[in-house]
Every structure is written in C-alpha cells, then in structure tokens.
Amino acid sequence: MRTVHSLATLAMLAMLATPSARAAAQAPALKWGPAPAVLPAGAKMAVLQGDPGKAEPFTVRLDMPDGYRVAPHFHPTDEHLTIIQGTLLLGMGDKVDRARTTALPAGAFASALANMHHYVTAKGHTVVQIQSMGTFMLTYVDKAALVAAIRAAG
C-alpha cells in the first residue's frame, strides 16, 4: 500500500514539473497603459482580472511615480489595497494632511469602505493592487481636483 501511495505522489510531482503545468501557474505579462483620465497624469494601470467598466469584481494594479498624489475622493464600493512595491501614504478625510497618513509598505493591506473619503501619496516608486466591484467610479471631494486631473492628462 505504501508503494502505491509513493508512486502516486511521484506521478503527481512529475506532472507538476512538466512545462505545461508550470505555465498554467504563471501569470501572463501585465499590459500596462495610462491610468483612467479621472486620475492625475503620470500613473499607469494594468487590469489583472475582470473589467472595471462593468458591474463585476475586478483587480487592477496602479503604478505611481514618487510623489504621485490622488486628492481626497471616494468610491461607491469597497476598495481593497495591497501594496506590491514602494510605500503608499493613505489618509482619511476631506483634506490632505500628510501628518495624519498611515505609511503602508510593500506587503501591507488596507481597505477603504464604500463612500469613505480618502487620499493617497506614493512615497518612492509605488505599485498598488486594487480589488473592488465595478463599475469603477471615483468622485473627488473637491470638484477642482477633478478639473486639475483632466487638465493634466491633456
């Protein structure tokens, strides 16, 4: 009986070692493009799963240069953030106050619940993975921030 289990285990390991089994576990190369125009110019975005433009779960990554800022805003759905690279300074409220932000290093996780006013700043080159439910919407607390973001995008 022990021999049968050992052979079955070896067979499973051999299957996992084949190139086709390994390829199925590897993520395809991310396709980066400009972030949506509602965000300030300078960030890139890649869609990992779903379609942010549809009413379905989605996962995206946002690649931000050092010092990149998104003014106080909110979303109609919960937003879950995982920091992949760099440090994200996350603050809550209607006004930016860097002294009241939480520094989230690579590997950290945070959630902003639906309609919670929040803002972010990238400290160093920062990549954030965002999981939420579409349709993606971002509403600035101060409408002037939206106008500035659109003007900067050209």
Coordinates of C-alpha atoms in Angstrom, one line a residue:
M1 CA 0.0 0.0 0.0
R2 CA 2.8 2.4 0.9
T3 CA 4.4 1.7 -2.6
V4 CA 1.1 2.7 -4.3
H5 CA 1.0 6.0 -2.4
S6 CA 4.6 6.7 -3.2
L7 CA 4.1 6.0 -6.9
A8 CA 1.0 8.2 -6.9
T9 CA 2.9 11.0 -5.2
L10 CA 5.8 10.7 -7.7
A11 CA 3.4 10.8 -10.6
M12 CA 1.8 13.9 -9.3
L13 CA 5.2 15.6 -8.8
A14 CA 6.2 14.6 -12.3
M15 CA 3.0 16.2 -13.7
L16 CA 3.7 19.4 -11.8
A17 CA 7.2 19.5 -13.2
T18 CA 6.1 19.5 -16.8
P19 CA 6.3 22.8 -18.7
S20 CA 2.5 22.9 -19.3
A21 CA 1.7 22.6 -15.6
R22 CA 4.2 25.2 -14.7
A23 CA 2.9 27.6 -17.4
A24 CA -0.6 27.3 -16.1
A25 CA 0.5 28.6 -12.7
Q26 CA 2.4 31.6 -14.1
A27 CA 0.8 35.0 -14.6
P28 CA 0.9 36.4 -18.1
A29 CA 2.9 39.6 -18.6
L30 CA 1.0 42.6 -17.4
K31 CA -0.2 45.0 -20.1
W32 CA 0.3 48.5 -18.7
G33 CA -1.4 51.5 -20.1
P34 CA -2.3 55.0 -18.9
A35 CA -4.5 55.2 -15.8
P36 CA -8.0 56.4 -16.4
A37 CA -8.3 60.2 -17.0
V38 CA -10.1 60.7 -13.7
L39 CA -6.7 60.2 -12.0
P40 CA -3.8 62.7 -12.2
A41 CA -1.5 62.2 -15.2
G42 CA 1.7 60.1 -14.6
A43 CA 0.3 56.8 -13.3
K44 CA 0.0 53.5 -15.3
M45 CA -2.6 50.8 -14.8
A46 CA -2.9 47.1 -15.7
V47 CA -6.0 45.0 -15.4
L48 CA -5.4 41.6 -13.8
Q49 CA -8.9 40.3 -13.6
G50 CA -12.4 41.4 -14.6
D51 CA -13.4 44.7 -16.3
P52 CA -13.5 47.8 -14.2
G53 CA -16.1 49.3 -16.6
K54 CA -18.6 46.5 -15.9
A55 CA -20.6 45.6 -12.8
E56 CA -18.3 42.8 -11.8
P57 CA -15.4 42.1 -9.5
F58 CA -12.1 43.4 -10.8
T59 CA -8.4 43.6 -9.9
V60 CA -6.0 46.2 -11.2
R61 CA -2.5 47.4 -10.4
L62 CA -1.7 51.1 -10.3
D63 CA 1.9 52.1 -10.9
M64 CA 2.7 55.5 -9.5
P65 CA 5.9 57.6 -9.6
D66 CA 7.4 59.0 -6.4
G67 CA 5.3 61.9 -5.1
Y68 CA 2.2 60.9 -7.1
R69 CA -1.0 62.1 -5.3
V70 CA -4.6 61.5 -5.6
A71 CA -6.7 64.2 -3.8
P72 CA -9.4 63.3 -1.3
H73 CA -12.0 61.1 -3.1
F74 CA -14.4 58.2 -2.5
H75 CA -15.9 55.3 -4.4
P76 CA -19.4 53.8 -4.3
T77 CA -18.0 50.3 -3.5
D78 CA -15.4 48.9 -1.0
E79 CA -11.8 49.2 -2.2
H80 CA -9.1 46.7 -1.0
L81 CA -5.5 47.7 -1.5
T82 CA -2.3 45.5 -1.4
I83 CA 1.0 47.3 -1.6
I84 CA 3.2 45.5 -4.1
Q85 CA 6.2 47.8 -4.2
G86 CA 7.2 51.1 -2.5
T87 CA 5.2 52.8 0.2
L88 CA 1.7 54.2 0.0
L89 CA 0.7 57.1 2.4
L90 CA -3.0 56.6 3.0
G91 CA -5.1 59.3 4.7
M92 CA -8.7 59.5 5.6
G93 CA -10.8 62.7 5.4
D94 CA -11.8 65.6 3.2
K95 CA -8.5 67.5 3.4
V96 CA -4.9 66.2 2.8
D97 CA -2.9 66.1 6.0
R98 CA 0.3 64.2 5.5
A99 CA 0.9 64.1 9.3
R100 CA -2.3 62.0 9.6
T101 CA -1.5 59.4 6.9
T102 CA -0.6 55.8 7.5
A103 CA 2.6 54.6 5.7
L104 CA 1.8 51.2 4.1
P105 CA 5.0 49.5 2.9
A106 CA 5.2 46.6 0.4
G107 CA 3.1 43.7 1.6
A108 CA 0.7 45.8 3.6
F109 CA -3.1 45.6 3.1
A110 CA -5.8 48.2 3.7
S111 CA -9.5 48.7 2.9
A112 CA -11.4 51.9 2.2
L113 CA -15.1 51.2 2.6
A114 CA -17.7 52.5 0.2
N115 CA -18.1 56.3 0.4
M116 CA -15.2 56.6 2.8
H117 CA -13.3 59.8 1.9
H118 CA -9.5 59.1 1.5
Y119 CA -6.4 60.3 -0.3
V120 CA -3.0 58.8 -1.2
T121 CA 0.5 59.8 -1.9
A122 CA 3.2 57.5 -3.3
K123 CA 6.5 57.5 -1.4
G124 CA 9.0 56.2 -3.9
H125 CA 8.0 54.3 -7.0
T126 CA 4.9 52.6 -5.7
V127 CA 2.7 49.8 -7.2
V128 CA -0.7 49.1 -5.6
Q129 CA -3.0 46.2 -6.3
I130 CA -6.7 47.3 -6.0
Q131 CA -9.6 44.9 -5.8
S132 CA -13.2 46.1 -6.0
M133 CA -16.5 45.7 -7.6
G134 CA -17.2 47.6 -10.8
T135 CA -18.4 49.7 -12.3
F136 CA -15.3 51.7 -11.2
M137 CA -16.1 55.2 -10.1
L138 CA -14.1 57.9 -8.4
T139 CA -15.6 61.1 -7.0
Y140 CA -13.4 63.9 -5.8
V141 CA -14.5 65.6 -2.6
D142 CA -13.3 68.9 -4.1
K143 CA -14.5 69.1 -7.8
A144 CA -11.5 71.4 -8.6
A145 CA -9.3 68.3 -8.1
L146 CA -11.2 66.5 -11.0
V147 CA -10.7 69.6 -13.2
A148 CA -7.0 69.6 -12.4
A149 CA -6.6 65.9 -13.1
I150 CA -8.3 66.2 -16.5
R151 CA -6.2 69.3 -17.5
A152 CA -3.0 67.5 -16.5
A153 CA -4.0 64.5 -18.7
G154 CA -4.2 66.8 -21.6

